[in-house]
Amino acid sequence: MTQRTYQDACGAARTMDIVGERWALLIVRELVFGPKRFGDLRAGLPKASQNVLSQRLRELEQSGIVRRVQLGPPASVHAYELTERGQQLEPTLIELSRWGAGLPAEPDVEMSTDAFMLLLKALYRPTTSAPVARLRLQVGTDTFEVGVSPKGISVARGRSGQVDVTVTGTVRVLRELMFGGTPLRSAVSAGEIEVQGDTGAAERFFLLFGAAPGEWIG
């Protein structure tokens, strides 16, 4: 199958020639925070068929956006990761996530773990009094370390060091804590969230995100 093209010299059009096909940019989203196996990509994009996902990955490889790698021990398996060129799309994804946060979502539509972590980067609202903290978010089988400060936010998949607190929960519950006004202690009491470490740091963390006035989180 030949990729369609806009045949337009505009940089935006040429970009869309590469990542404008259905699922292509969402594959990039799923790889922003590190490499994934094909099965993990399917889990993050459950509505994409295996054939379409394979086709998009081939096209992104041919365009120099994605490359195949082999993960080392203990899991010596093939995976996909973004090239340096592919990583340059992250700011664009963050802006799209921020813009789309103001649009209503269909009810009961799930958000992938990586989409949620991207949303954190999009909707972080630092202030001069924002705390400096490191948190570990355990979401299903995924682990992320998040650093916050008045200067900004960092998000990385995996465990890389010491953190102030570890929070374990689902994407749905974490979204409610950040954007739905659910108090952390209520979620802990209900057994929806587990907190290990500085509970106060976790409570302050969940207050650092929000939509701009007039927006809502879909």
Tab-separated table of C-alpha atoms in Angstrom:
chain	number	residue	atom	x	y	z
A	1	MET	CA	0.000	0.000	0.000
A	2	THR	CA	1.376	3.413	-0.993
A	3	GLN	CA	1.124	6.239	1.506
A	4	ARG	CA	-1.129	9.046	0.425
A	5	THR	CA	0.364	12.494	0.034
A	6	TYR	CA	-1.001	16.014	-0.023
A	7	GLN	CA	1.576	16.946	-2.655
A	8	ASP	CA	1.968	20.281	-0.893
A	9	ALA	CA	5.322	21.937	-0.155
A	10	CYS	CA	4.086	23.343	3.181
A	11	GLY	CA	5.984	21.890	6.160
A	12	ALA	CA	2.725	21.108	7.963
A	13	ALA	CA	1.430	19.220	4.919
A	14	ARG	CA	4.679	17.257	4.590
A	15	THR	CA	4.484	16.366	8.290
A	16	MET	CA	0.918	15.133	7.834
A	17	ASP	CA	2.100	13.023	4.889
A	18	ILE	CA	4.115	11.064	7.466
A	19	VAL	CA	1.993	11.093	10.636
A	20	GLY	CA	-1.428	12.037	9.290
A	21	GLU	CA	-2.627	8.498	8.560
A	22	ARG	CA	-5.044	7.000	11.083
A	23	TRP	CA	-3.238	5.734	14.244
A	24	ALA	CA	0.201	6.991	13.171
A	25	LEU	CA	0.457	9.912	15.584
A	26	LEU	CA	-1.097	7.842	18.385
A	27	ILE	CA	1.640	5.240	17.896
A	28	VAL	CA	4.145	8.058	18.405
A	29	ARG	CA	2.238	9.040	21.570
A	30	GLU	CA	2.541	5.504	22.926
A	31	LEU	CA	6.324	5.559	22.400
A	32	VAL	CA	7.107	9.032	23.795
A	33	PHE	CA	8.096	7.668	27.212
A	34	GLY	CA	10.156	4.746	25.964
A	35	PRO	CA	10.201	1.580	23.839
A	36	LYS	CA	7.315	-0.873	23.688
A	37	ARG	CA	6.739	-4.346	22.337
A	38	PHE	CA	4.095	-4.835	19.661
A	39	GLY	CA	1.729	-6.396	22.207
A	40	ASP	CA	2.110	-3.385	24.510
A	41	LEU	CA	1.300	-1.051	21.615
A	42	ARG	CA	-1.844	-3.057	20.905
A	43	ALA	CA	-2.836	-2.802	24.564
A	44	GLY	CA	-2.463	0.995	24.407
A	45	LEU	CA	-4.367	1.189	21.105
A	46	PRO	CA	-7.004	-1.559	21.442
A	47	LYS	CA	-9.193	-0.167	18.636
A	48	ALA	CA	-6.403	-0.494	16.056
A	49	SER	CA	-6.369	-3.818	14.221
A	50	GLN	CA	-3.173	-5.853	14.165
A	51	ASN	CA	-2.801	-5.390	10.399
A	52	VAL	CA	-3.274	-1.619	10.501
A	53	LEU	CA	-0.889	-1.250	13.441
A	54	SER	CA	1.766	-3.298	11.608
A	55	GLN	CA	1.292	-1.199	8.471
A	56	ARG	CA	1.639	2.096	10.340
A	57	LEU	CA	4.750	0.886	12.125
A	58	ARG	CA	6.329	-0.044	8.786
A	59	GLU	CA	5.495	3.370	7.372
A	60	LEU	CA	6.880	5.158	10.429
A	61	GLU	CA	10.062	3.074	10.192
A	62	GLN	CA	10.467	3.952	6.530
A	63	SER	CA	10.029	7.634	7.412
A	64	GLY	CA	12.691	7.534	10.125
A	65	ILE	CA	10.246	8.181	12.978
A	66	VAL	CA	10.339	4.719	14.602
A	67	ARG	CA	12.975	2.012	14.721
A	68	ARG	CA	13.044	-1.591	15.912
A	69	VAL	CA	15.263	-2.429	18.855
A	70	GLN	CA	15.958	-5.442	21.021
A	71	LEU	CA	15.321	-5.034	24.718
A	72	GLY	CA	18.035	-6.480	26.898
A	73	PRO	CA	17.782	-8.919	29.824
A	74	PRO	CA	15.686	-10.076	31.511
A	75	ALA	CA	13.363	-9.743	28.484
A	76	SER	CA	15.353	-10.252	25.286
A	77	VAL	CA	12.550	-9.306	22.905
A	78	HIS	CA	12.021	-7.023	19.940
A	79	ALA	CA	10.376	-3.661	20.523
A	80	TYR	CA	9.807	-0.305	18.878
A	81	GLU	CA	11.150	3.069	19.951
A	82	LEU	CA	11.168	6.610	18.613
A	83	THR	CA	14.193	7.898	16.793
A	84	GLU	CA	15.580	11.314	17.661
A	85	ARG	CA	13.452	12.655	14.812
A	86	GLY	CA	10.401	10.964	16.280
A	87	GLN	CA	11.050	12.396	19.752
A	88	GLN	CA	10.866	15.882	18.244
A	89	LEU	CA	7.110	15.335	17.861
A	90	GLU	CA	6.564	15.327	21.646
A	91	PRO	CA	5.932	19.106	21.956
A	92	THR	CA	3.351	18.839	19.178
A	93	LEU	CA	1.618	15.976	20.984
A	94	ILE	CA	1.601	17.941	24.242
A	95	GLU	CA	-0.039	20.910	22.508
A	96	LEU	CA	-2.627	18.647	20.859
A	97	SER	CA	-3.354	17.034	24.232
A	98	ARG	CA	-3.748	20.445	25.866
A	99	TRP	CA	-6.049	21.694	23.098
A	100	GLY	CA	-8.109	18.507	23.084
A	101	ALA	CA	-8.580	18.604	26.866
A	102	GLY	CA	-11.177	21.298	26.238
A	103	LEU	CA	-13.315	18.996	24.099
A	104	PRO	CA	-15.996	16.638	25.453
A	105	ALA	CA	-15.158	12.939	25.238
A	106	GLU	CA	-17.564	10.133	24.560
A	107	PRO	CA	-18.794	8.543	27.798
A	108	ASP	CA	-16.934	5.465	29.048
A	109	VAL	CA	-14.077	5.908	26.555
A	110	GLU	CA	-10.844	4.773	28.172
A	111	MET	CA	-7.530	6.647	28.093
A	112	SER	CA	-4.254	4.776	27.709
A	113	THR	CA	-1.627	5.082	30.403
A	114	ASP	CA	0.768	6.915	28.077
A	115	ALA	CA	-1.983	9.308	26.970
A	116	PHE	CA	-2.630	10.101	30.627
A	117	MET	CA	1.038	10.761	31.338
A	118	LEU	CA	1.177	13.063	28.316
A	119	LEU	CA	-1.871	14.878	29.715
A	120	LEU	CA	0.073	15.524	32.931
A	121	LYS	CA	2.735	17.342	30.911
A	122	ALA	CA	0.055	19.239	28.994
A	123	LEU	CA	-1.973	20.428	31.993
A	124	TYR	CA	0.670	20.994	34.645
A	125	ARG	CA	0.088	24.422	36.188
A	126	PRO	CA	3.315	25.406	37.988
A	127	THR	CA	3.391	28.382	40.310
A	128	THR	CA	6.245	30.039	42.136
A	129	SER	CA	5.104	28.196	45.271
A	130	ALA	CA	4.848	24.783	43.592
A	131	PRO	CA	6.646	22.127	45.657
A	132	VAL	CA	9.736	20.318	44.491
A	133	ALA	CA	8.888	16.625	44.653
A	134	ARG	CA	9.457	13.279	42.992
A	135	LEU	CA	6.656	10.757	42.770
A	136	ARG	CA	6.360	7.243	41.433
A	137	LEU	CA	3.053	6.467	39.732
A	138	GLN	CA	2.275	2.764	39.467
A	139	VAL	CA	-0.478	2.282	36.889
A	140	GLY	CA	-1.217	-1.364	36.116
A	141	THR	CA	2.033	-2.958	34.980
A	142	ASP	CA	3.537	0.442	34.107
A	143	THR	CA	5.724	2.540	36.388
A	144	PHE	CA	6.517	6.223	35.859
A	145	GLU	CA	8.600	8.685	37.821
A	146	VAL	CA	7.319	12.243	37.839
A	147	GLY	CA	9.280	15.274	39.003
A	148	VAL	CA	7.563	18.592	39.694
A	149	SER	CA	8.931	22.028	40.524
A	150	PRO	CA	8.084	25.700	39.853
A	151	LYS	CA	10.034	25.338	36.594
A	152	GLY	CA	8.035	22.450	35.146
A	153	ILE	CA	7.366	18.727	35.130
A	154	SER	CA	9.326	15.687	33.975
A	155	VAL	CA	7.889	12.243	33.247
A	156	ALA	CA	9.894	9.079	32.616
A	157	ARG	CA	8.910	5.428	32.366
A	158	GLY	CA	10.631	3.102	34.839
A	159	ARG	CA	12.382	3.397	38.188
A	160	SER	CA	15.419	5.633	38.263
A	161	GLY	CA	15.939	6.714	41.836
A	162	GLN	CA	14.543	7.722	45.179
A	163	VAL	CA	11.068	9.264	45.352
A	164	ASP	CA	9.061	11.040	48.038
A	165	VAL	CA	5.942	8.952	47.552
A	166	THR	CA	4.566	6.090	45.458
A	167	VAL	CA	0.949	6.197	44.321
A	168	THR	CA	-0.729	3.123	42.843
A	169	GLY	CA	-4.043	3.317	41.008
A	170	THR	CA	-5.871	3.169	37.689
A	171	VAL	CA	-5.917	5.894	35.056
A	172	ARG	CA	-9.598	6.505	35.777
A	173	VAL	CA	-9.050	7.122	39.496
A	174	LEU	CA	-5.926	9.226	38.957
A	175	ARG	CA	-7.861	11.425	36.526
A	176	GLU	CA	-10.579	11.896	39.129
A	177	LEU	CA	-7.988	12.919	41.699
A	178	MET	CA	-6.416	15.466	39.380
A	179	PHE	CA	-9.369	16.849	37.503
A	180	GLY	CA	-12.540	15.632	39.207
A	181	GLY	CA	-12.030	17.036	42.690
A	182	THR	CA	-11.891	13.655	44.466
A	183	PRO	CA	-9.857	14.036	47.700
A	184	LEU	CA	-6.865	11.728	47.935
A	185	ARG	CA	-7.780	10.482	51.408
A	186	SER	CA	-11.268	9.529	50.192
A	187	ALA	CA	-9.781	7.457	47.370
A	188	VAL	CA	-7.385	5.794	49.838
A	189	SER	CA	-10.233	5.020	52.262
A	190	ALA	CA	-12.268	3.525	49.420
A	191	GLY	CA	-9.376	1.258	48.480
A	192	GLU	CA	-9.043	2.837	45.033
A	193	ILE	CA	-5.549	4.234	45.622
A	194	GLU	CA	-2.514	3.050	47.546
A	195	VAL	CA	-0.013	5.572	48.889
A	196	GLN	CA	3.428	4.696	50.232
A	197	GLY	CA	5.506	7.537	51.591
A	198	ASP	CA	4.719	11.208	52.080
A	199	THR	CA	0.927	11.502	51.769
A	200	GLY	CA	1.153	15.293	51.993
A	201	ALA	CA	3.437	15.380	48.938
A	202	ALA	CA	0.901	13.299	47.023
A	203	GLU	CA	-1.963	15.602	48.037
A	204	ARG	CA	-0.043	18.692	46.914
A	205	PHE	CA	0.887	16.984	43.667
A	206	PHE	CA	-2.729	16.330	42.663
A	207	LEU	CA	-3.550	20.020	43.036
A	208	LEU	CA	-1.015	21.089	40.414
A	209	PHE	CA	-3.117	20.158	37.382
A	210	GLY	CA	-6.198	21.615	35.836
A	211	ALA	CA	-7.884	22.901	32.704
A	212	ALA	CA	-7.891	26.551	31.793
A	213	PRO	CA	-11.045	28.523	32.665
A	214	GLY	CA	-13.952	27.448	30.476
A	215	GLU	CA	-12.386	24.089	29.655
A	216	TRP	CA	-13.259	20.643	30.901
A	217	ILE	CA	-11.333	17.401	30.840
A	218	GLY	CA	-12.819	14.853	28.501
